[in-house]
Coordinates of N, CA and C in Angstrom, one line a residue:
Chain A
X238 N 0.6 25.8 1.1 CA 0.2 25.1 2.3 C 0.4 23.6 2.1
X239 N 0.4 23.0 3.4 CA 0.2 21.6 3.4 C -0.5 20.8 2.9
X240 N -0.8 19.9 2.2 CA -1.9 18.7 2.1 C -1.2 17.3 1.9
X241 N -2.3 16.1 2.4 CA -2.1 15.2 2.2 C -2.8 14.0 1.5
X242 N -2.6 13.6 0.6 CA -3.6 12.9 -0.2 C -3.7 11.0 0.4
X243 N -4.6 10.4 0.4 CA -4.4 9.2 0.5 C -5.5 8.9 -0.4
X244 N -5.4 7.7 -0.8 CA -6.1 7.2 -1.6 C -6.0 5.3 -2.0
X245 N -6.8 4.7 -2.2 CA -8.3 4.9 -2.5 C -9.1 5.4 -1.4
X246 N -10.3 6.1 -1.6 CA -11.3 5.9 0.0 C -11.9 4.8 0.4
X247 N -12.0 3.9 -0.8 CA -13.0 2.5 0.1 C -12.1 1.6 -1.1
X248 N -12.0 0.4 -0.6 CA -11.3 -0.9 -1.3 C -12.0 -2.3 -1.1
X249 N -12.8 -2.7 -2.1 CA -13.2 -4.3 -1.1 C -12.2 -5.1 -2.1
X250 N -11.3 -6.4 -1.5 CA -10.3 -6.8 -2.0 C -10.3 -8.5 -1.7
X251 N -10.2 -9.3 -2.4 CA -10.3 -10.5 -2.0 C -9.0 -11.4 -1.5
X252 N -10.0 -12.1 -0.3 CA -8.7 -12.9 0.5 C -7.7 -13.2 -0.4
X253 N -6.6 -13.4 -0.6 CA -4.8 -13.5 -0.8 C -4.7 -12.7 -1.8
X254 N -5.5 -11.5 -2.2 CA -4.8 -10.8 -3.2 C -3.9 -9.8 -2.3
X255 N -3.7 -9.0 -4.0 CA -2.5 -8.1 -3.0 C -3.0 -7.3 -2.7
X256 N -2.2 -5.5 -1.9 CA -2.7 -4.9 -1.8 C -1.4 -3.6 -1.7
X257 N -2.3 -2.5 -2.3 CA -0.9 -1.0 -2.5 C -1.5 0.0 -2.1
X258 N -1.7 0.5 -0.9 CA -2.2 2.0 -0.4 C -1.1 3.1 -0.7
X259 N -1.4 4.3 -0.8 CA -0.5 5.2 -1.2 C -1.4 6.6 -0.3
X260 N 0.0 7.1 -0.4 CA -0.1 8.2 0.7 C 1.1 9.8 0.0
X261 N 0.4 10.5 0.2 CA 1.3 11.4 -0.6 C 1.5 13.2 0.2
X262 N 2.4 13.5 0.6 CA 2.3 14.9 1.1 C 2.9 15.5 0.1
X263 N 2.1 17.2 0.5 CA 2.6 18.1 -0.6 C 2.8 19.7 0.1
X264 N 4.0 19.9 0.0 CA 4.3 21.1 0.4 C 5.4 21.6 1.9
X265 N 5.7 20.0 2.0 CA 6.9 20.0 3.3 C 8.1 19.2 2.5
X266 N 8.9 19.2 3.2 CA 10.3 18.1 3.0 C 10.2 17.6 4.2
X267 N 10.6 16.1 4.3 CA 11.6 15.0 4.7 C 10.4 15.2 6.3
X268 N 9.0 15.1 5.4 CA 8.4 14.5 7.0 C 8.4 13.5 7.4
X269 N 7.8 13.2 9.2 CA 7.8 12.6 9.5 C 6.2 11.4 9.0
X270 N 6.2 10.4 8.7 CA 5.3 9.6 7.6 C 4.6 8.6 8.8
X271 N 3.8 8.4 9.0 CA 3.5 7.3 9.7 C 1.8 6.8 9.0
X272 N 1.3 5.1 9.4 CA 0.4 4.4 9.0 C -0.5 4.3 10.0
X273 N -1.9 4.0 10.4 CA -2.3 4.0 11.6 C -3.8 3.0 11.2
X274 N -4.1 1.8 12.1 CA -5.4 1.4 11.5 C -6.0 2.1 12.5
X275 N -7.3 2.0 12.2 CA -8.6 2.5 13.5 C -9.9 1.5 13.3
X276 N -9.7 0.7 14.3 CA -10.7 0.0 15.2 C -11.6 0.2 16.0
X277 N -13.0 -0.1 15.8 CA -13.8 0.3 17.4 C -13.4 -0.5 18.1
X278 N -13.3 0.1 19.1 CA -13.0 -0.4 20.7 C -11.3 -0.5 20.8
X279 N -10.5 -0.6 19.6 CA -8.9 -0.3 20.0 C -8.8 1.0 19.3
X280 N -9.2 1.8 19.2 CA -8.3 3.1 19.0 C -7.3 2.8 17.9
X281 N -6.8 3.6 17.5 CA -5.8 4.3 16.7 C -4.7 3.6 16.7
X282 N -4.1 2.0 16.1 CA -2.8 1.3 16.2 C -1.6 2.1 15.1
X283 N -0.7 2.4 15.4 CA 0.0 2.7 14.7 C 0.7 1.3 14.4
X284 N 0.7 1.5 13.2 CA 1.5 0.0 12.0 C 2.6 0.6 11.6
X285 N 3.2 1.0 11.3 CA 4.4 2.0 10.7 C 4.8 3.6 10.8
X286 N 5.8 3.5 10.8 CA 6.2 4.8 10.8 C 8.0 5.3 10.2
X287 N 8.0 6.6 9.8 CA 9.0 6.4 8.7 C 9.7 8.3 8.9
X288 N 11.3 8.0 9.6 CA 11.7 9.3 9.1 C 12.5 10.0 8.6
X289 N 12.3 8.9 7.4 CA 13.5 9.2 6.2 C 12.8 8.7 4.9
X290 N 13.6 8.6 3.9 CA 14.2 7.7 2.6 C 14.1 6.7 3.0
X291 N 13.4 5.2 2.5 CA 14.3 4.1 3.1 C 14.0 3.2 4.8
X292 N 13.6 4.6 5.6 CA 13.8 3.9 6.6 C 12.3 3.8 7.4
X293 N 12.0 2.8 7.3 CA 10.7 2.0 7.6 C 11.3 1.3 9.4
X294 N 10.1 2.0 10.3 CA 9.7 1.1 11.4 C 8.7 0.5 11.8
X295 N 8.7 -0.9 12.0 CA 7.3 -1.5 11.8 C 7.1 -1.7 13.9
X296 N 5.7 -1.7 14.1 CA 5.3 -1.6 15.3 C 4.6 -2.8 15.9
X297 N 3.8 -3.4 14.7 CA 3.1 -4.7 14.8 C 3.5 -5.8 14.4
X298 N 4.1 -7.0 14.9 CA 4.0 -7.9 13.1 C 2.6 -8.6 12.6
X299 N 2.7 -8.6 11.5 CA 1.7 -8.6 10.8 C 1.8 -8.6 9.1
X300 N 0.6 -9.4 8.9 CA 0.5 -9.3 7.3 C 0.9 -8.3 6.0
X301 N 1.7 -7.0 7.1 CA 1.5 -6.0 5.9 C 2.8 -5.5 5.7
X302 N 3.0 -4.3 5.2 CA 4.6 -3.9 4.6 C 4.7 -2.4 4.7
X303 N 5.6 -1.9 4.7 CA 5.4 -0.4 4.2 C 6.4 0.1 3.5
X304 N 6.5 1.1 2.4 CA 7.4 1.5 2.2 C 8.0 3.0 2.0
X305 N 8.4 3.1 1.8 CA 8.9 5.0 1.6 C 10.0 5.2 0.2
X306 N 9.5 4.9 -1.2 CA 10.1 5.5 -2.3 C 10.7 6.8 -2.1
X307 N 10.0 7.6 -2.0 CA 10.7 9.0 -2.1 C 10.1 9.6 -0.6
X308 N 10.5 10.8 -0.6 CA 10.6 11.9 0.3 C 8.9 12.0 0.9
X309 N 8.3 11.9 0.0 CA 6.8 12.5 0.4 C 5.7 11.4 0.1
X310 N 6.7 10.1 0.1 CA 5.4 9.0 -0.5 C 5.6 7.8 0.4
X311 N 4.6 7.4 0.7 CA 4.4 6.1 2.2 C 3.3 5.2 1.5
X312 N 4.0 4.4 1.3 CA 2.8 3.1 0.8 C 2.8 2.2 1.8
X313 N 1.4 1.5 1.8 CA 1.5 0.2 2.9 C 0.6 -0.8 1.7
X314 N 1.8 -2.0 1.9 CA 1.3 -2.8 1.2 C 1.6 -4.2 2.1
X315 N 0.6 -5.2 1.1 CA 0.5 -6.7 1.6 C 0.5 -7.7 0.1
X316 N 1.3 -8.9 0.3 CA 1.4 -9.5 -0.9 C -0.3 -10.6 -0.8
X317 N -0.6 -10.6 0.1 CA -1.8 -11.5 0.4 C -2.5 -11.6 1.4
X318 N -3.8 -10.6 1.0 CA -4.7 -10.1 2.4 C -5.2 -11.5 3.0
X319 N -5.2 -11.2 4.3 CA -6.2 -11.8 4.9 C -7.5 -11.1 5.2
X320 N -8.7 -12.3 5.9 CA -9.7 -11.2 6.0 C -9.6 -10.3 7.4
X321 N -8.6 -10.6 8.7 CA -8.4 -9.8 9.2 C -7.6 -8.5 8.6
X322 N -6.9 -8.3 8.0 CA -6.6 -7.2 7.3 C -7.8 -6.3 6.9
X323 N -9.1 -6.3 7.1 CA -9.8 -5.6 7.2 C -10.0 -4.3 7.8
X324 N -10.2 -3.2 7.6 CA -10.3 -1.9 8.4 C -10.0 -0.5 8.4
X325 N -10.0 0.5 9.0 CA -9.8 1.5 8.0 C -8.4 2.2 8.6
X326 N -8.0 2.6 7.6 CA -6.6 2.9 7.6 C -5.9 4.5 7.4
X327 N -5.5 4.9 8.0 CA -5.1 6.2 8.2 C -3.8 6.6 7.8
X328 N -3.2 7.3 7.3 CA -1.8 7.8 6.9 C -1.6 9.1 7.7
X329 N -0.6 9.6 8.1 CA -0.5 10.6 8.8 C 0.9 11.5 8.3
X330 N 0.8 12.4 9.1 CA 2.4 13.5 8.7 C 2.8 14.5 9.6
X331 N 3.8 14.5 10.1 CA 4.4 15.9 10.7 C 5.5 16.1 10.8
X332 N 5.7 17.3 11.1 CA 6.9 18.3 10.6 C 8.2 17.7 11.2
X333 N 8.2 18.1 12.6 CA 9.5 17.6 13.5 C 8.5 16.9 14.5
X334 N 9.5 15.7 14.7 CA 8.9 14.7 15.8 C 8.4 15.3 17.4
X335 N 7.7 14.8 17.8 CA 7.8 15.2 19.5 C 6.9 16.8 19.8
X336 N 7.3 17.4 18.4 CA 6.5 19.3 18.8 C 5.7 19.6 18.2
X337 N 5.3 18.7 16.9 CA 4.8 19.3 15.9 C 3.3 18.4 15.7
X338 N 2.6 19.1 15.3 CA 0.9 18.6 15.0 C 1.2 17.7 13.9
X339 N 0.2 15.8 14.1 CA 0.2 15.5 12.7 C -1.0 15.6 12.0
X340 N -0.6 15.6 11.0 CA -1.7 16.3 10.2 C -2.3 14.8 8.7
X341 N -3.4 14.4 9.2 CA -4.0 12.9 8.9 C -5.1 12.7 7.2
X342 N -4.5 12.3 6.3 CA -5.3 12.0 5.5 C -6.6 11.6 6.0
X343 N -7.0 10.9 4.7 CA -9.0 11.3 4.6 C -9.7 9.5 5.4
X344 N -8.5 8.8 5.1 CA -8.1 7.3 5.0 C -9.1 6.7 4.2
X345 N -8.8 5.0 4.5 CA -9.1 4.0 3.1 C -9.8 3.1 4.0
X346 N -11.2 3.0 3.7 CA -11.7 1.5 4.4 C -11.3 0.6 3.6
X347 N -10.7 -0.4 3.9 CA -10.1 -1.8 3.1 C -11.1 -2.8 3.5
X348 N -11.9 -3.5 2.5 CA -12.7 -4.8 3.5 C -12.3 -5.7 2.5
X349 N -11.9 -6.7 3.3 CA -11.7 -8.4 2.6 C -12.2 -9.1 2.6
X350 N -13.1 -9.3 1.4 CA -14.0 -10.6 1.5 C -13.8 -12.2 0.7
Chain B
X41 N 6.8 -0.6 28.2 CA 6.7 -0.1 26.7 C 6.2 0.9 27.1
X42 N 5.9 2.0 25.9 CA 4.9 3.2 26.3 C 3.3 2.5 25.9
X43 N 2.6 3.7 26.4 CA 1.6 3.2 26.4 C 0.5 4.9 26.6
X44 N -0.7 4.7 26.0 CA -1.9 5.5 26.5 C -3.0 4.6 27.1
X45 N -3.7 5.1 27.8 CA -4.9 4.6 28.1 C -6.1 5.4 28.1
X46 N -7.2 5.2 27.8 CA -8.4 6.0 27.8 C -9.2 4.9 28.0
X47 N -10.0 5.2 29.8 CA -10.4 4.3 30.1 C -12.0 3.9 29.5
X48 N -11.9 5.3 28.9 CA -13.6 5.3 29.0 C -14.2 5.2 27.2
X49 N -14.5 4.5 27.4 CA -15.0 4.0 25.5 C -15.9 5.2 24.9
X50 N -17.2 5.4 26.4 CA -18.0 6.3 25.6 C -18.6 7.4 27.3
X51 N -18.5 8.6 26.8 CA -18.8 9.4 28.0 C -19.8 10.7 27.1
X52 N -21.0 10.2 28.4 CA -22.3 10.8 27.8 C -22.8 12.1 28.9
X53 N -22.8 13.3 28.6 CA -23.4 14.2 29.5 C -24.0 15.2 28.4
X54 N -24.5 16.0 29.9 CA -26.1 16.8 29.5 C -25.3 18.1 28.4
X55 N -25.8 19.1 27.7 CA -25.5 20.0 27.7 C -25.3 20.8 28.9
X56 N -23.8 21.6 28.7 CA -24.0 22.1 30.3 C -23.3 22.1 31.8
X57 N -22.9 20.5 31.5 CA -22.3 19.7 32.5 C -21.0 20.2 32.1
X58 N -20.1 19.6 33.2 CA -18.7 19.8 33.0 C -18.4 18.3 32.5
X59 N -17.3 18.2 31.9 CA -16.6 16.9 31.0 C -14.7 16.8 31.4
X60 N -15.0 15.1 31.6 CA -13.8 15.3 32.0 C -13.1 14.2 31.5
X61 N -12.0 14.1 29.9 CA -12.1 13.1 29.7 C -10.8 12.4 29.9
X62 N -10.3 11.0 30.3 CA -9.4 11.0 31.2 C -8.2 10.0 29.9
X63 N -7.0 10.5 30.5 CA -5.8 9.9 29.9 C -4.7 9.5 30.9
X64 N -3.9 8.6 30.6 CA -3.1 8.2 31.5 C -2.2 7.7 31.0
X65 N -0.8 7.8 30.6 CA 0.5 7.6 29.8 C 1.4 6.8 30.5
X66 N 2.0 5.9 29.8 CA 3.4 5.2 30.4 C 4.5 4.9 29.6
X67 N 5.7 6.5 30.2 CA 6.7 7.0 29.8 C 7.6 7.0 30.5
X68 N 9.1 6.9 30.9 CA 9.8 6.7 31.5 C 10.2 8.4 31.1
X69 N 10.3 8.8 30.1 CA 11.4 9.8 29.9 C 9.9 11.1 29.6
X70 N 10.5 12.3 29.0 CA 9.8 13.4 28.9 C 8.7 13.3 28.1
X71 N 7.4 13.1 28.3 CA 7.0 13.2 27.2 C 5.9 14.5 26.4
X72 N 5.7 13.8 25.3 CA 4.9 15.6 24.7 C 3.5 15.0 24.6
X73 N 2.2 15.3 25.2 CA 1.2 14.8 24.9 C 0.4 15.8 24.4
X74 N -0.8 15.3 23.8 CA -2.0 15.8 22.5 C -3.1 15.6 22.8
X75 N -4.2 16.3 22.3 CA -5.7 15.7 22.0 C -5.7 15.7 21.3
X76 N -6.2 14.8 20.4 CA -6.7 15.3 19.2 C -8.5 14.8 18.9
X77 N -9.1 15.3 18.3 CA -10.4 15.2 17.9 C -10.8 14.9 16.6
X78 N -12.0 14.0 16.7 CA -12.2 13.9 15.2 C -14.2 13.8 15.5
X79 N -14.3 14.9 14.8 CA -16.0 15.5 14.3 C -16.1 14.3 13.4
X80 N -17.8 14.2 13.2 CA -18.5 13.3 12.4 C -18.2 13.8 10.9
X81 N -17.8 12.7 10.5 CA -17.2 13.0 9.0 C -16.1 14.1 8.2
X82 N -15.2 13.9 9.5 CA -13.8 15.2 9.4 C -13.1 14.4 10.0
X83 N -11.9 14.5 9.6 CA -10.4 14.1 9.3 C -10.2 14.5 10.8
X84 N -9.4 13.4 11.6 CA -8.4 13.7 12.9 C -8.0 14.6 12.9
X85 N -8.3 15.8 13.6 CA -7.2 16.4 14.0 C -6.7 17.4 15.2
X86 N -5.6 18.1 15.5 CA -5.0 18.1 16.6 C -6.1 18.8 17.8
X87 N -6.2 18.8 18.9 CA -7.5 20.0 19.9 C -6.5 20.7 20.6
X88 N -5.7 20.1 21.0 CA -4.6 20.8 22.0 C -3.4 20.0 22.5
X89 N -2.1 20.7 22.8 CA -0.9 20.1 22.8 C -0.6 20.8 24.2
X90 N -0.1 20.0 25.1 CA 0.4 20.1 26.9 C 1.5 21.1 26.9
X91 N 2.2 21.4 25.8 CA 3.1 22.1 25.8 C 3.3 23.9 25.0
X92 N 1.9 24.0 24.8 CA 1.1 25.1 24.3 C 0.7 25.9 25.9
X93 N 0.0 24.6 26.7 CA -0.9 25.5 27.6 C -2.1 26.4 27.3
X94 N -2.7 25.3 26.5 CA -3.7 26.8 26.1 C -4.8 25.6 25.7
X95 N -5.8 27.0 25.7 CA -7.5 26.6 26.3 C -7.6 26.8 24.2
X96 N -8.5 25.5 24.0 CA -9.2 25.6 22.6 C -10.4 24.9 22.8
X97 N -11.5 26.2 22.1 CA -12.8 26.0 22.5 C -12.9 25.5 24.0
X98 N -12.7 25.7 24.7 CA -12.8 25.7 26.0 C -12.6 24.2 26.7
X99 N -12.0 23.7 26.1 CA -11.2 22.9 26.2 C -9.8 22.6 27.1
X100 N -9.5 22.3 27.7 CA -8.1 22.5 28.7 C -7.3 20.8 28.9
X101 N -6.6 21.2 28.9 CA -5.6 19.5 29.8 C -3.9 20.1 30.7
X102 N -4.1 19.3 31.3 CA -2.9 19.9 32.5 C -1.9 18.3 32.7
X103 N -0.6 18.4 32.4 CA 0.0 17.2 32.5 C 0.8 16.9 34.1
X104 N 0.3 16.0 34.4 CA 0.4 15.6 35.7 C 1.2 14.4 35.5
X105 N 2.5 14.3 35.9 CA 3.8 13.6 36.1 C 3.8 13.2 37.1
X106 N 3.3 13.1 38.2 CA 3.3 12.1 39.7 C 2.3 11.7 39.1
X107 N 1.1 11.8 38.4 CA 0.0 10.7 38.3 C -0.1 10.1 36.7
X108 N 0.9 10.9 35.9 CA 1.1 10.0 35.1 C -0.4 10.5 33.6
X109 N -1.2 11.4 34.3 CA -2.0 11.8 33.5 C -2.2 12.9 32.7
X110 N -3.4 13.1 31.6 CA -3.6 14.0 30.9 C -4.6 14.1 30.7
X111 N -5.6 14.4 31.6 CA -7.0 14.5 31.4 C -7.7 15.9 30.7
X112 N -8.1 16.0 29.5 CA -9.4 16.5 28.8 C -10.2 17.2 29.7
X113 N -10.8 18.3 29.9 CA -11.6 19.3 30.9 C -12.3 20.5 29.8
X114 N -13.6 20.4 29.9 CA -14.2 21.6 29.5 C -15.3 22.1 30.6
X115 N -15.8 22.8 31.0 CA -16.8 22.8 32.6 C -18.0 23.3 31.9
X116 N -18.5 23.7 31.0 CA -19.8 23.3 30.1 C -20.1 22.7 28.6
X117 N -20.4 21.3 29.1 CA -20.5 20.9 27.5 C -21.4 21.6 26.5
X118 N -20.9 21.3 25.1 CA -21.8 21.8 24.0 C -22.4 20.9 23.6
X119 N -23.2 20.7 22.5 CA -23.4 19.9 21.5 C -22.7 19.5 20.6
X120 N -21.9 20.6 20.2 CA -21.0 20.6 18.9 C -19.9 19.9 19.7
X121 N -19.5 19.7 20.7 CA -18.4 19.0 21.3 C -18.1 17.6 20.7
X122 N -19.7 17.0 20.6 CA -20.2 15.5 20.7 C -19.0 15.4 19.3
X123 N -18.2 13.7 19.5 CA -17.3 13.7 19.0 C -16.5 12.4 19.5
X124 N -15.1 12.1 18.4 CA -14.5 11.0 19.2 C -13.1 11.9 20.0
X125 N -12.7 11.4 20.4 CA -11.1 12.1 21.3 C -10.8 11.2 21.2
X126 N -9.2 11.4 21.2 CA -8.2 10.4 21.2 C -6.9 11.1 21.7
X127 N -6.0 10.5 22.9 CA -4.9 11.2 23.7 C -4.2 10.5 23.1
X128 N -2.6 11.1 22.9 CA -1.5 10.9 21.8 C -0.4 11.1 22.8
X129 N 0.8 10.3 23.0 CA 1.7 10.7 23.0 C 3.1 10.8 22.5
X130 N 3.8 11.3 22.5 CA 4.8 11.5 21.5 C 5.9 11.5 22.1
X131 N 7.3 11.6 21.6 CA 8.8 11.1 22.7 C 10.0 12.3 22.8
X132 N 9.5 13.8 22.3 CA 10.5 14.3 22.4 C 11.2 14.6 21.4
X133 N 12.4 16.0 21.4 CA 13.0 16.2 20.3 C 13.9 14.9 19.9
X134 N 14.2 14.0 20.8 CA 15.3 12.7 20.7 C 14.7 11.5 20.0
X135 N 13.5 11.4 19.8 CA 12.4 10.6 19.5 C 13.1 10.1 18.4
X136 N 12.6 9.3 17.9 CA 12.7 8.5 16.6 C 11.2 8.8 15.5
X137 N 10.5 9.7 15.9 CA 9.3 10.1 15.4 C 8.3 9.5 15.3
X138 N 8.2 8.2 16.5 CA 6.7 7.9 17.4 C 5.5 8.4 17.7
X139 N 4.5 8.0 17.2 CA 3.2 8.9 17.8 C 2.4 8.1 18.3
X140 N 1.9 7.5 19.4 CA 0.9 6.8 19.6 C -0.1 7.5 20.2
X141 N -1.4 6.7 19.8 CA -2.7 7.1 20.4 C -3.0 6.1 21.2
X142 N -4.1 6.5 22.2 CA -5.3 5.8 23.2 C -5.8 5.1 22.6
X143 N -7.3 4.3 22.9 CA -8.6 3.8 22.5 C -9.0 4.7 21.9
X144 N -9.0 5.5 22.1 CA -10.7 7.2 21.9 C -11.5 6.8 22.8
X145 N -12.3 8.2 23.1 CA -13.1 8.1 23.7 C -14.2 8.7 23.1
X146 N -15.7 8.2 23.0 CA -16.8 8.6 22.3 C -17.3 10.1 23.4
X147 N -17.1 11.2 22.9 CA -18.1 12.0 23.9 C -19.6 12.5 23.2
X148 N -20.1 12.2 24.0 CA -22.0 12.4 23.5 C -22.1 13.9 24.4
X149 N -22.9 14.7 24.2 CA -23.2 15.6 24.5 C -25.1 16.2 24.4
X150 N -26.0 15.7 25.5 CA -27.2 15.5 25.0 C -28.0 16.8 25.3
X151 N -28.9 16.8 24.4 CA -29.5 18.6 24.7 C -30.2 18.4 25.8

């Protein structure tokens, strides 16, 4: 079966350091990868999304980065947080675009103090 | 652009009552929309897809293309319902593999 790992669960991190979330599925090929922060009162922003090797789309501009090394691995990173970069962060996955259920890690509260 | 909306931050009824939680999309082309749900301390995930047609936990949504909506319908709340929702939509097999969500909407469900 499917799983998806994200990790860390909680991060406190200080203003301009860096930062490396990692995101991992196990038991598909060549899904569809996406980032998501969650806000009260804004809902669910999607920050990135990814449907390949390589191929990173960013939705917001903003402080942060994302990448896709391999097949089943989505990092989002930033070379120097701000303290808005605070919040909690979701990684997500699914099969084929448009039909298919995604299926959402445990996510990472990041706070910058 | 596309877009969700969920007008309502937080929607509070009795056990019992009917619930009606509302979505509204802006898509020019076909789109695939979602509920999805997320219980107190459990992971997002999916309640129902517009393109299934089908009742979960008694649960329903009907996609309405002249109004642009996708409103959430159960006609007796539970308790166990109480929870966040969040309406998703998505772009099709042509897609570029887009998912966006709404606000959420808080639903309370009070004994």
């Amino acid at each position: 079966s499917q799983t998806i790992h994200q990790w860390p669960a909680t991060l406190v991190q200080p203003v301009g350091s860096p930062l490396s979330l990692e995101c991992t599925v196990e038991g598909t090929s060549n899904p569809n990868l996406y980032w998501y922060r969650q806000a009260a009162g804004r809902g669910l922003q999607l920050l990135f999304y990814s449907v390949g090797i390589g191929q990173i789309s960013s939705e917001v501009p903003q402080n942060l980065s994302a990448s896709r090394p391999q097949d089943r691995q989505f990092i989002l990173s930033s070379k120097k947080l701000l303290l808005s970069d605070s919040g909690f962060y979701l990684c997500a996955w699914s099969a084929i675009p448009g039909f298919s259920e995604a299926f959402f890690g445990q996510g990472t509260r990041l706070t910058v103090v | 652009a596309q877009r969700v909306t969920q007008p309502e931050k937080l929607l509070s009824v009795f056990k019992g009552a009917p619930v009606e939680l509302k979505c509204n999309y802006s898509y020019s082309g076909s789109p695939e929309l979602f509920w999805y749900v997320q219980y107190s301390r459990q992971r997002l995930q999916l309640l129902l897809r517009h393109i299934s047609r089908e009742s979960i936990k008694g649960f329903t949504a009907d996609l309405n293309k002249g109004e642009t909506s996708f409103h959430l319908k159960k006609p007796f709340a539970q308790e166990e319902d109480s929870a966040m929702y969040y309406c998703a939509l998505s772009f099709g097999s042509s897609n570029t593999g887009k998912l966006i969500f709404g606000q959420g909407t808080t639903l309370q469900v009070k004994p």
